[in-house]
Amino acid sequence: MNLPEFSATASIAAVANVYESDLLLDQYLLFHYGTADDQLPYAEGPREALFYPVRCVSEFAPAIGPIERALDLGCAVGRSTFELSRWATAVIGVDLSARFIAAAESVRETGRVEIRRLEEGELTTRLTRSLPPGLHPERCRFEIGDATDMRKDIGQFQLVLAANLLDRVRSPVRLLNSFRALIRSGGHLILSSPYTWLEEFTPRSEWVGGRYNSGGKAIPSLEGITRLLATDFELLLTTDVPFLLREHARKFQWSVAQATVWKRS
Ligand SMILES: C[S@@+](CC[C@H](N)C(=O)[O-])C[C@H]1O[C@@H](n2cnc3c(N)ncnc32)[C@H](O)[C@@H]1O
């Protein structure tokens, strides 16, 4: 029966489009550029989980210090790329979504962002927000690209950030193996992921963790990641980074990513 093959193709097409949709574009613009009250206008709620794209940089970059080149893989609409420009003199943000990259580029050019915030049903509110001071958009460049198959002449970086990307690519092994060439000796990798493994993004056979091996042994994601990185990287830090993604006025996703910081030997 051909049905499974057809569903696989259909689900790959759906995944290819999900980050091109209005819904996700609006969600990510708010996630990256909305104020605390824009995102969570309630007295209750995990405020410490706001500004994840900022914290993925601000919680780790100070210990790394000023650098020349940084790379933000799976940059979406670009906030972490701009945050990296506080530390690096040249930053490249790469994402597979042409719409996300166009939005990031528009923020870079204008310093402003138009956000359409979903309230309920088809009701939305329009917000205009600006890039905060202290960022250097002129140091940033955005490009469409596949993090698991980077253009050969992209060069090397002293810092690579991959936030919430590992469990969204088709081949996490390829992604993890690519860091060896992308990161200069002595450079750093910030890898953050909630390990939400889903077959519509990553075939089960490609999951680096969150599964049982053929002998029935449980392989946590950090163990699978370490197995692939340990020959070229030293694990410096492991920590939890909660984040809150607003779906609409009364529905939020609260997740806890695990961030690891690695140093290239
Ligand atoms: C869950 S979002 C995370 C975005 C951002 N880093 C953040 O933390 O808000 C995953 C992002 O990875 C991008 N993406 C998925 N597969 C990719 C690939 N192979 N290469 C580059 N970007 C990819 C998606 O378009 C999306 O912007």
PDB file of C-alpha atoms and ligand atoms in Angstrom:
ATOM      1  CA  MET A   1       0.000   0.000   0.000  1.00  0.00           C
ATOM      2  CA  ASN A   2       1.383   3.414  -0.974  1.00  0.00           C
ATOM      3  CA  LEU A   3      -0.323   5.430   1.737  1.00  0.00           C
ATOM      4  CA  PRO A   4       2.625   5.791   4.158  1.00  0.00           C
ATOM      5  CA  GLU A   5       4.838   7.124   1.370  1.00  0.00           C
ATOM      6  CA  PHE A   6       2.179   9.657   0.409  1.00  0.00           C
ATOM      7  CA  SER A   7       1.720  10.784   4.050  1.00  0.00           C
ATOM      8  CA  ALA A   8       5.469  11.170   4.515  1.00  0.00           C
ATOM      9  CA  THR A   9       5.669  13.443   1.482  1.00  0.00           C
ATOM     10  CA  ALA A  10       2.632  15.413   2.604  1.00  0.00           C
ATOM     11  CA  SER A  11       4.018  15.890   6.087  1.00  0.00           C
ATOM     12  CA  ILE A  12       7.411  17.058   4.765  1.00  0.00           C
ATOM     13  CA  ALA A  13       5.588  19.648   2.627  1.00  0.00           C
ATOM     14  CA  ALA A  14       3.560  20.755   5.655  1.00  0.00           C
ATOM     15  CA  VAL A  15       6.736  21.179   7.710  1.00  0.00           C
ATOM     16  CA  ALA A  16       8.459  23.072   4.918  1.00  0.00           C
ATOM     17  CA  ASN A  17       5.582  25.534   5.000  1.00  0.00           C
ATOM     18  CA  VAL A  18       4.920  25.890   8.691  1.00  0.00           C
ATOM     19  CA  TYR A  19       7.622  28.533   9.211  1.00  0.00           C
ATOM     20  CA  GLU A  20       6.386  30.379   6.110  1.00  0.00           C
ATOM     21  CA  SER A  21       2.851  30.797   7.476  1.00  0.00           C
ATOM     22  CA  ASP A  22       1.216  34.025   8.705  1.00  0.00           C
ATOM     23  CA  LEU A  23       0.448  32.317  11.993  1.00  0.00           C
ATOM     24  CA  LEU A  24       4.049  31.432  12.837  1.00  0.00           C
ATOM     25  CA  LEU A  25       5.446  34.672  11.436  1.00  0.00           C
ATOM     26  CA  ASP A  26       3.137  36.668  13.732  1.00  0.00           C
ATOM     27  CA  GLN A  27       3.917  34.383  16.688  1.00  0.00           C
ATOM     28  CA  TYR A  28       7.683  34.704  16.225  1.00  0.00           C
ATOM     29  CA  LEU A  29       7.620  38.491  15.694  1.00  0.00           C
ATOM     30  CA  LEU A  30       5.866  38.798  19.056  1.00  0.00           C
ATOM     31  CA  PHE A  31       8.175  36.221  20.691  1.00  0.00           C
ATOM     32  CA  HIS A  32      11.265  38.112  19.479  1.00  0.00           C
ATOM     33  CA  TYR A  33      10.224  41.779  19.653  1.00  0.00           C
ATOM     34  CA  GLY A  34       7.147  42.121  21.907  1.00  0.00           C
ATOM     35  CA  THR A  35       7.468  43.775  25.314  1.00  0.00           C
ATOM     36  CA  ALA A  36       6.705  41.787  28.479  1.00  0.00           C
ATOM     37  CA  ASP A  37       3.188  43.241  28.595  1.00  0.00           C
ATOM     38  CA  ASP A  38       2.650  42.629  24.875  1.00  0.00           C
ATOM     39  CA  GLN A  39       3.325  38.961  25.442  1.00  0.00           C
ATOM     40  CA  LEU A  40       1.964  38.306  28.927  1.00  0.00           C
ATOM     41  CA  PRO A  41      -0.550  40.969  30.086  1.00  0.00           C
ATOM     42  CA  TYR A  42      -1.465  39.105  33.285  1.00  0.00           C
ATOM     43  CA  ALA A  43      -0.300  39.472  36.870  1.00  0.00           C
ATOM     44  CA  GLU A  44       0.145  35.688  36.970  1.00  0.00           C
ATOM     45  CA  GLY A  45       2.442  33.760  34.675  1.00  0.00           C
ATOM     46  CA  PRO A  46       6.092  32.844  34.206  1.00  0.00           C
ATOM     47  CA  ARG A  47       7.611  36.228  33.391  1.00  0.00           C
ATOM     48  CA  GLU A  48      11.105  34.802  33.829  1.00  0.00           C
ATOM     49  CA  ALA A  49      10.391  32.716  30.702  1.00  0.00           C
ATOM     50  CA  LEU A  50       9.979  35.813  28.504  1.00  0.00           C
ATOM     51  CA  PHE A  51      12.658  37.092  26.072  1.00  0.00           C
ATOM     52  CA  TYR A  52      14.162  33.686  25.315  1.00  0.00           C
ATOM     53  CA  PRO A  53      15.894  34.934  22.099  1.00  0.00           C
ATOM     54  CA  VAL A  54      17.571  37.615  24.227  1.00  0.00           C
ATOM     55  CA  ARG A  55      18.503  35.312  27.106  1.00  0.00           C
ATOM     56  CA  CYS A  56      20.032  32.663  24.811  1.00  0.00           C
ATOM     57  CA  VAL A  57      22.718  35.289  24.207  1.00  0.00           C
ATOM     58  CA  SER A  58      22.774  37.411  27.370  1.00  0.00           C
ATOM     59  CA  GLU A  59      23.067  34.442  29.750  1.00  0.00           C
ATOM     60  CA  PHE A  60      26.162  33.024  28.020  1.00  0.00           C
ATOM     61  CA  ALA A  61      27.955  35.610  25.873  1.00  0.00           C
ATOM     62  CA  PRO A  62      29.409  37.673  28.778  1.00  0.00           C
ATOM     63  CA  ALA A  63      31.535  34.677  29.829  1.00  0.00           C
ATOM     64  CA  ILE A  64      32.757  34.331  26.246  1.00  0.00           C
ATOM     65  CA  GLY A  65      33.577  38.024  25.772  1.00  0.00           C
ATOM     66  CA  PRO A  66      33.950  40.220  22.677  1.00  0.00           C
ATOM     67  CA  ILE A  67      34.548  38.363  19.422  1.00  0.00           C
ATOM     68  CA  GLU A  68      34.740  39.011  15.687  1.00  0.00           C
ATOM     69  CA  ARG A  69      32.351  36.623  13.902  1.00  0.00           C
ATOM     70  CA  ALA A  70      29.172  34.996  15.222  1.00  0.00           C
ATOM     71  CA  LEU A  71      26.564  32.828  13.521  1.00  0.00           C
ATOM     72  CA  ASP A  72      22.916  32.394  14.526  1.00  0.00           C
ATOM     73  CA  LEU A  73      21.567  29.197  12.963  1.00  0.00           C
ATOM     74  CA  GLY A  74      17.779  28.940  12.680  1.00  0.00           C
ATOM     75  CA  CYS A  75      17.622  32.655  13.489  1.00  0.00           C
ATOM     76  CA  ALA A  76      13.899  32.970  12.588  1.00  0.00           C
ATOM     77  CA  VAL A  77      13.000  36.693  12.635  1.00  0.00           C
ATOM     78  CA  GLY A  78      16.394  37.667  13.974  1.00  0.00           C
ATOM     79  CA  ARG A  79      16.340  38.850  17.583  1.00  0.00           C
ATOM     80  CA  SER A  80      19.229  36.669  18.796  1.00  0.00           C
ATOM     81  CA  THR A  81      21.270  37.765  15.766  1.00  0.00           C
ATOM     82  CA  PHE A  82      20.850  41.402  16.846  1.00  0.00           C
ATOM     83  CA  GLU A  83      21.661  40.458  20.458  1.00  0.00           C
ATOM     84  CA  LEU A  84      24.878  38.786  19.260  1.00  0.00           C
ATOM     85  CA  SER A  85      25.875  42.121  17.683  1.00  0.00           C
ATOM     86  CA  ARG A  86      26.479  43.457  21.214  1.00  0.00           C
ATOM     87  CA  TRP A  87      29.389  40.992  21.362  1.00  0.00           C
ATOM     88  CA  ALA A  88      30.499  40.378  17.795  1.00  0.00           C
ATOM     89  CA  THR A  89      31.575  42.799  15.089  1.00  0.00           C
ATOM     90  CA  ALA A  90      30.001  40.659  12.332  1.00  0.00           C
ATOM     91  CA  VAL A  91      26.972  38.404  12.765  1.00  0.00           C
ATOM     92  CA  ILE A  92      25.210  36.223  10.219  1.00  0.00           C
ATOM     93  CA  GLY A  93      21.680  34.956  10.835  1.00  0.00           C
ATOM     94  CA  VAL A  94      20.649  31.953   8.716  1.00  0.00           C
ATOM     95  CA  ASP A  95      17.193  30.434   8.398  1.00  0.00           C
ATOM     96  CA  LEU A  96      15.406  28.162   5.959  1.00  0.00           C
ATOM     97  CA  SER A  97      12.258  30.324   5.993  1.00  0.00           C
ATOM     98  CA  ALA A  98      12.305  33.028   3.304  1.00  0.00           C
ATOM     99  CA  ARG A  99       9.513  34.898   5.107  1.00  0.00           C
ATOM    100  CA  PHE A 100      11.327  34.894   8.437  1.00  0.00           C
ATOM    101  CA  ILE A 101      14.515  36.136   6.762  1.00  0.00           C
ATOM    102  CA  ALA A 102      12.590  38.887   4.929  1.00  0.00           C
ATOM    103  CA  ALA A 103      11.084  39.991   8.245  1.00  0.00           C
ATOM    104  CA  ALA A 104      14.501  39.976   9.961  1.00  0.00           C
ATOM    105  CA  GLU A 105      15.973  41.970   7.081  1.00  0.00           C
ATOM    106  CA  SER A 106      13.165  44.526   7.322  1.00  0.00           C
ATOM    107  CA  VAL A 107      13.866  44.979  11.065  1.00  0.00           C
ATOM    108  CA  ARG A 108      17.557  45.408  10.249  1.00  0.00           C
ATOM    109  CA  GLU A 109      16.838  48.110   7.654  1.00  0.00           C
ATOM    110  CA  THR A 110      14.187  50.072   9.558  1.00  0.00           C
ATOM    111  CA  GLY A 111      14.876  49.313  13.230  1.00  0.00           C
ATOM    112  CA  ARG A 112      11.130  48.824  13.552  1.00  0.00           C
ATOM    113  CA  VAL A 113       8.760  45.892  13.523  1.00  0.00           C
ATOM    114  CA  GLU A 114       5.043  45.643  12.840  1.00  0.00           C
ATOM    115  CA  ILE A 115       3.516  42.856  14.912  1.00  0.00           C
ATOM    116  CA  ARG A 116       0.064  41.423  14.348  1.00  0.00           C
ATOM    117  CA  ARG A 117      -0.825  39.852  17.689  1.00  0.00           C
ATOM    118  CA  LEU A 118      -3.501  37.185  17.683  1.00  0.00           C
ATOM    119  CA  GLU A 119      -6.095  37.722  20.412  1.00  0.00           C
ATOM    120  CA  GLU A 120      -8.765  35.082  19.750  1.00  0.00           C
ATOM    121  CA  GLY A 121     -10.327  33.541  16.665  1.00  0.00           C
ATOM    122  CA  GLU A 122      -9.642  36.014  13.859  1.00  0.00           C
ATOM    123  CA  LEU A 123      -9.227  39.041  16.129  1.00  0.00           C
ATOM    124  CA  THR A 124      -5.810  40.664  16.092  1.00  0.00           C
ATOM    125  CA  THR A 125      -4.096  43.768  17.497  1.00  0.00           C
ATOM    126  CA  ARG A 126      -1.426  45.671  15.586  1.00  0.00           C
ATOM    127  CA  LEU A 127       1.657  46.734  17.516  1.00  0.00           C
ATOM    128  CA  THR A 128       4.670  48.724  16.319  1.00  0.00           C
ATOM    129  CA  ARG A 129       7.889  48.114  18.221  1.00  0.00           C
ATOM    130  CA  SER A 130      11.497  49.268  17.815  1.00  0.00           C
ATOM    131  CA  LEU A 131      14.836  47.552  18.234  1.00  0.00           C
ATOM    132  CA  PRO A 132      16.163  48.395  21.696  1.00  0.00           C
ATOM    133  CA  PRO A 133      19.271  50.573  22.071  1.00  0.00           C
ATOM    134  CA  GLY A 134      22.719  49.002  22.267  1.00  0.00           C
ATOM    135  CA  LEU A 135      22.228  46.674  19.304  1.00  0.00           C
ATOM    136  CA  HIS A 136      24.218  47.032  16.067  1.00  0.00           C
ATOM    137  CA  PRO A 137      22.013  46.150  13.074  1.00  0.00           C
ATOM    138  CA  GLU A 138      24.782  47.374  10.763  1.00  0.00           C
ATOM    139  CA  ARG A 139      26.930  44.468  11.968  1.00  0.00           C
ATOM    140  CA  CYS A 140      24.208  41.912  11.066  1.00  0.00           C
ATOM    141  CA  ARG A 141      23.440  40.083   7.850  1.00  0.00           C
ATOM    142  CA  PHE A 142      20.614  37.660   7.183  1.00  0.00           C
ATOM    143  CA  GLU A 143      20.475  34.905   4.626  1.00  0.00           C
ATOM    144  CA  ILE A 144      18.258  32.028   3.638  1.00  0.00           C
ATOM    145  CA  GLY A 145      20.077  28.753   4.113  1.00  0.00           C
ATOM    146  CA  ASP A 146      19.977  25.204   5.373  1.00  0.00           C
ATOM    147  CA  ALA A 147      21.841  24.847   8.669  1.00  0.00           C
ATOM    148  CA  THR A 148      22.532  21.211   7.837  1.00  0.00           C
ATOM    149  CA  ASP A 149      24.028  22.082   4.441  1.00  0.00           C
ATOM    150  CA  MET A 150      25.714  25.453   4.762  1.00  0.00           C
ATOM    151  CA  ARG A 151      27.296  27.204   1.812  1.00  0.00           C
ATOM    152  CA  LYS A 152      30.929  26.163   1.623  1.00  0.00           C
ATOM    153  CA  ASP A 153      32.401  29.680   1.719  1.00  0.00           C
ATOM    154  CA  ILE A 154      30.664  30.845   4.905  1.00  0.00           C
ATOM    155  CA  GLY A 155      33.973  30.619   6.797  1.00  0.00           C
ATOM    156  CA  GLN A 156      34.581  30.056  10.500  1.00  0.00           C
ATOM    157  CA  PHE A 157      33.111  31.669  13.598  1.00  0.00           C
ATOM    158  CA  GLN A 158      34.133  32.221  17.200  1.00  0.00           C
ATOM    159  CA  LEU A 159      30.560  31.715  18.347  1.00  0.00           C
ATOM    160  CA  VAL A 160      27.669  29.708  16.919  1.00  0.00           C
ATOM    161  CA  LEU A 161      24.197  29.818  18.443  1.00  0.00           C
ATOM    162  CA  ALA A 162      21.616  27.171  17.593  1.00  0.00           C
ATOM    163  CA  ALA A 163      18.486  27.887  19.646  1.00  0.00           C
ATOM    164  CA  ASN A 164      15.481  25.597  19.296  1.00  0.00           C
ATOM    165  CA  LEU A 165      16.819  24.255  16.028  1.00  0.00           C
ATOM    166  CA  LEU A 166      18.150  20.768  16.825  1.00  0.00           C
ATOM    167  CA  ASP A 167      14.698  19.164  17.064  1.00  0.00           C
ATOM    168  CA  ARG A 168      13.415  21.027  13.993  1.00  0.00           C
ATOM    169  CA  VAL A 169      15.901  19.831  11.374  1.00  0.00           C
ATOM    170  CA  ARG A 170      15.632  16.630   9.353  1.00  0.00           C
ATOM    171  CA  SER A 171      19.144  15.553  10.321  1.00  0.00           C
ATOM    172  CA  PRO A 172      20.352  16.634  13.772  1.00  0.00           C
ATOM    173  CA  VAL A 173      23.441  14.454  13.258  1.00  0.00           C
ATOM    174  CA  ARG A 174      24.435  16.495  10.206  1.00  0.00           C
ATOM    175  CA  LEU A 175      23.837  19.687  12.168  1.00  0.00           C
ATOM    176  CA  LEU A 176      25.971  18.537  15.106  1.00  0.00           C
ATOM    177  CA  ASN A 177      28.722  17.276  12.799  1.00  0.00           C
ATOM    178  CA  SER A 178      28.825  20.606  10.951  1.00  0.00           C
ATOM    179  CA  PHE A 179      29.942  22.549  14.046  1.00  0.00           C
ATOM    180  CA  ARG A 180      33.475  21.097  13.867  1.00  0.00           C
ATOM    181  CA  ALA A 181      34.193  22.972  10.614  1.00  0.00           C
ATOM    182  CA  LEU A 182      32.138  26.081  11.442  1.00  0.00           C
ATOM    183  CA  ILE A 183      33.745  26.894  14.783  1.00  0.00           C
ATOM    184  CA  ARG A 184      37.348  28.036  15.118  1.00  0.00           C
ATOM    185  CA  SER A 185      39.652  26.371  17.600  1.00  0.00           C
ATOM    186  CA  GLY A 186      38.906  27.957  21.000  1.00  0.00           C
ATOM    187  CA  GLY A 187      35.487  29.144  19.778  1.00  0.00           C
ATOM    188  CA  HIS A 188      32.151  28.393  21.406  1.00  0.00           C
ATOM    189  CA  LEU A 189      28.833  26.749  20.619  1.00  0.00           C
ATOM    190  CA  ILE A 190      25.604  27.614  22.439  1.00  0.00           C
ATOM    191  CA  LEU A 191      23.099  24.845  21.817  1.00  0.00           C
ATOM    192  CA  SER A 192      19.641  25.215  23.316  1.00  0.00           C
ATOM    193  CA  SER A 193      16.714  22.871  22.767  1.00  0.00           C
ATOM    194  CA  PRO A 194      13.608  21.588  24.554  1.00  0.00           C
ATOM    195  CA  TYR A 195      14.172  18.255  22.732  1.00  0.00           C
ATOM    196  CA  THR A 196      10.616  18.207  21.406  1.00  0.00           C
ATOM    197  CA  TRP A 197      11.275  15.360  18.970  1.00  0.00           C
ATOM    198  CA  LEU A 198       8.496  15.084  16.380  1.00  0.00           C
ATOM    199  CA  GLU A 199       8.450  12.863  13.332  1.00  0.00           C
ATOM    200  CA  GLU A 200       6.929  15.588  11.180  1.00  0.00           C
ATOM    201  CA  PHE A 201      10.216  17.499  11.538  1.00  0.00           C
ATOM    202  CA  THR A 202      12.775  14.738  12.159  1.00  0.00           C
ATOM    203  CA  PRO A 203      12.390  11.087  11.167  1.00  0.00           C
ATOM    204  CA  ARG A 204      12.588   8.939  14.308  1.00  0.00           C
ATOM    205  CA  SER A 205      15.687   7.152  12.987  1.00  0.00           C
ATOM    206  CA  GLU A 206      17.484  10.553  13.050  1.00  0.00           C
ATOM    207  CA  TRP A 207      16.639  11.528  16.638  1.00  0.00           C
ATOM    208  CA  VAL A 208      19.938  11.866  18.504  1.00  0.00           C
ATOM    209  CA  GLY A 209      18.203  11.174  21.820  1.00  0.00           C
ATOM    210  CA  GLY A 210      14.817  10.919  23.457  1.00  0.00           C
ATOM    211  CA  ARG A 211      14.591   7.312  22.281  1.00  0.00           C
ATOM    212  CA  TYR A 212      15.594   3.765  23.106  1.00  0.00           C
ATOM    213  CA  ASN A 213      18.519   2.183  21.303  1.00  0.00           C
ATOM    214  CA  SER A 214      18.292  -1.255  19.705  1.00  0.00           C
ATOM    215  CA  GLY A 215      19.244  -2.845  23.039  1.00  0.00           C
ATOM    216  CA  GLY A 216      16.338  -1.103  24.815  1.00  0.00           C
ATOM    217  CA  LYS A 217      18.591   1.396  26.633  1.00  0.00           C
ATOM    218  CA  ALA A 218      17.148   4.883  27.062  1.00  0.00           C
ATOM    219  CA  ILE A 219      19.277   7.546  25.343  1.00  0.00           C
ATOM    220  CA  PRO A 220      18.595  11.037  26.740  1.00  0.00           C
ATOM    221  CA  SER A 221      19.241  13.792  24.204  1.00  0.00           C
ATOM    222  CA  LEU A 222      22.231  15.213  26.080  1.00  0.00           C
ATOM    223  CA  GLU A 223      23.900  11.804  25.966  1.00  0.00           C
ATOM    224  CA  GLY A 224      23.358  11.529  22.201  1.00  0.00           C
ATOM    225  CA  ILE A 225      24.616  15.079  21.641  1.00  0.00           C
ATOM    226  CA  THR A 226      27.686  14.486  23.806  1.00  0.00           C
ATOM    227  CA  ARG A 227      28.530  11.328  21.893  1.00  0.00           C
ATOM    228  CA  LEU A 228      28.675  13.356  18.676  1.00  0.00           C
ATOM    229  CA  LEU A 229      30.400  16.489  19.989  1.00  0.00           C
ATOM    230  CA  ALA A 230      32.814  15.153  22.615  1.00  0.00           C
ATOM    231  CA  THR A 231      35.697  14.389  20.248  1.00  0.00           C
ATOM    232  CA  ASP A 232      36.046  18.066  19.241  1.00  0.00           C
ATOM    233  CA  PHE A 233      34.275  20.006  21.988  1.00  0.00           C
ATOM    234  CA  GLU A 234      34.483  20.345  25.757  1.00  0.00           C
ATOM    235  CA  LEU A 235      31.156  20.718  27.568  1.00  0.00           C
ATOM    236  CA  LEU A 236      31.470  23.848  29.748  1.00  0.00           C
ATOM    237  CA  LEU A 237      27.934  24.329  31.029  1.00  0.00           C
ATOM    238  CA  THR A 238      24.486  22.744  31.148  1.00  0.00           C
ATOM    239  CA  THR A 239      21.484  24.750  32.314  1.00  0.00           C
ATOM    240  CA  ASP A 240      17.709  25.083  31.965  1.00  0.00           C
ATOM    241  CA  VAL A 241      16.306  27.978  29.943  1.00  0.00           C
ATOM    242  CA  PRO A 242      12.516  28.281  30.204  1.00  0.00           C
ATOM    243  CA  PHE A 243      10.616  30.044  27.459  1.00  0.00           C
ATOM    244  CA  LEU A 244       7.067  31.171  26.864  1.00  0.00           C
ATOM    245  CA  LEU A 245       5.510  31.258  23.413  1.00  0.00           C
ATOM    246  CA  ARG A 246       2.144  32.995  23.192  1.00  0.00           C
ATOM    247  CA  GLU A 247      -0.346  31.333  20.833  1.00  0.00           C
ATOM    248  CA  HIS A 248      -3.204  33.741  21.588  1.00  0.00           C
ATOM    249  CA  ALA A 249      -4.421  35.917  24.452  1.00  0.00           C
ATOM    250  CA  ARG A 250      -5.440  32.941  26.554  1.00  0.00           C
ATOM    251  CA  LYS A 251      -3.084  30.177  25.400  1.00  0.00           C
ATOM    252  CA  PHE A 252       0.658  29.887  25.932  1.00  0.00           C
ATOM    253  CA  GLN A 253       3.313  27.204  25.487  1.00  0.00           C
ATOM    254  CA  TRP A 254       5.659  27.064  28.490  1.00  0.00           C
ATOM    255  CA  SER A 255       8.756  24.988  27.727  1.00  0.00           C
ATOM    256  CA  VAL A 256      12.127  24.425  29.338  1.00  0.00           C
ATOM    257  CA  ALA A 257      15.011  24.226  26.907  1.00  0.00           C
ATOM    258  CA  GLN A 258      18.285  22.665  27.966  1.00  0.00           C
ATOM    259  CA  ALA A 259      21.170  24.930  27.029  1.00  0.00           C
ATOM    260  CA  THR A 260      24.689  23.592  26.743  1.00  0.00           C
ATOM    261  CA  VAL A 261      27.811  25.639  26.078  1.00  0.00           C
ATOM    262  CA  TRP A 262      30.715  23.908  24.324  1.00  0.00           C
ATOM    263  CA  LYS A 263      34.290  24.975  23.613  1.00  0.00           C
ATOM    264  CA  ARG A 264      35.992  23.853  20.389  1.00  0.00           C
ATOM    265  CA  SER A 265      39.373  22.234  21.003  1.00  0.00           C
TER     266      SER A 265
HETATM  267  C1  LIG B   1      11.555  26.657  16.727  1.00  0.00           C
HETATM  268  S1  LIG B   1      12.144  27.922  15.622  1.00  0.00           S
HETATM  269  C2  LIG B   1      13.397  28.677  16.617  1.00  0.00           C
HETATM  270  C3  LIG B   1      13.808  30.016  16.091  1.00  0.00           C
HETATM  271  C4  LIG B   1      14.735  30.861  16.950  1.00  0.00           C
HETATM  272  N1  LIG B   1      16.080  30.340  17.035  1.00  0.00           N
HETATM  273  C5  LIG B   1      14.158  31.062  18.319  1.00  0.00           C
HETATM  274  O1  LIG B   1      14.718  30.521  19.286  1.00  0.00           O
HETATM  275  O2  LIG B   1      13.144  31.752  18.430  1.00  0.00           O
HETATM  276  C6  LIG B   1      13.068  26.947  14.474  1.00  0.00           C
HETATM  277  C7  LIG B   1      13.635  27.765  13.336  1.00  0.00           C
HETATM  278  O3  LIG B   1      14.530  26.950  12.589  1.00  0.00           O
HETATM  279  C8  LIG B   1      14.304  27.165  11.217  1.00  0.00           C
HETATM  280  N2  LIG B   1      14.777  25.963  10.515  1.00  0.00           N
HETATM  281  C9  LIG B   1      14.231  24.735  10.468  1.00  0.00           C
HETATM  282  N3  LIG B   1      15.017  23.898   9.769  1.00  0.00           N
HETATM  283  C10 LIG B   1      16.089  24.625   9.370  1.00  0.00           C
HETATM  284  C11 LIG B   1      17.270  24.328   8.630  1.00  0.00           C
HETATM  285  N4  LIG B   1      17.495  23.109   8.137  1.00  0.00           N
HETATM  286  N5  LIG B   1      18.149  25.311   8.406  1.00  0.00           N
HETATM  287  C12 LIG B   1      17.944  26.559   8.894  1.00  0.00           C
HETATM  288  N6  LIG B   1      16.864  26.904   9.603  1.00  0.00           N
HETATM  289  C13 LIG B   1      15.945  25.945   9.844  1.00  0.00           C
HETATM  290  C14 LIG B   1      12.829  27.443  11.095  1.00  0.00           C
HETATM  291  O4  LIG B   1      12.521  28.127   9.887  1.00  0.00           O
HETATM  292  C15 LIG B   1      12.597  28.285  12.340  1.00  0.00           C
HETATM  293  O5  LIG B   1      12.847  29.633  12.107  1.00  0.00           O
END
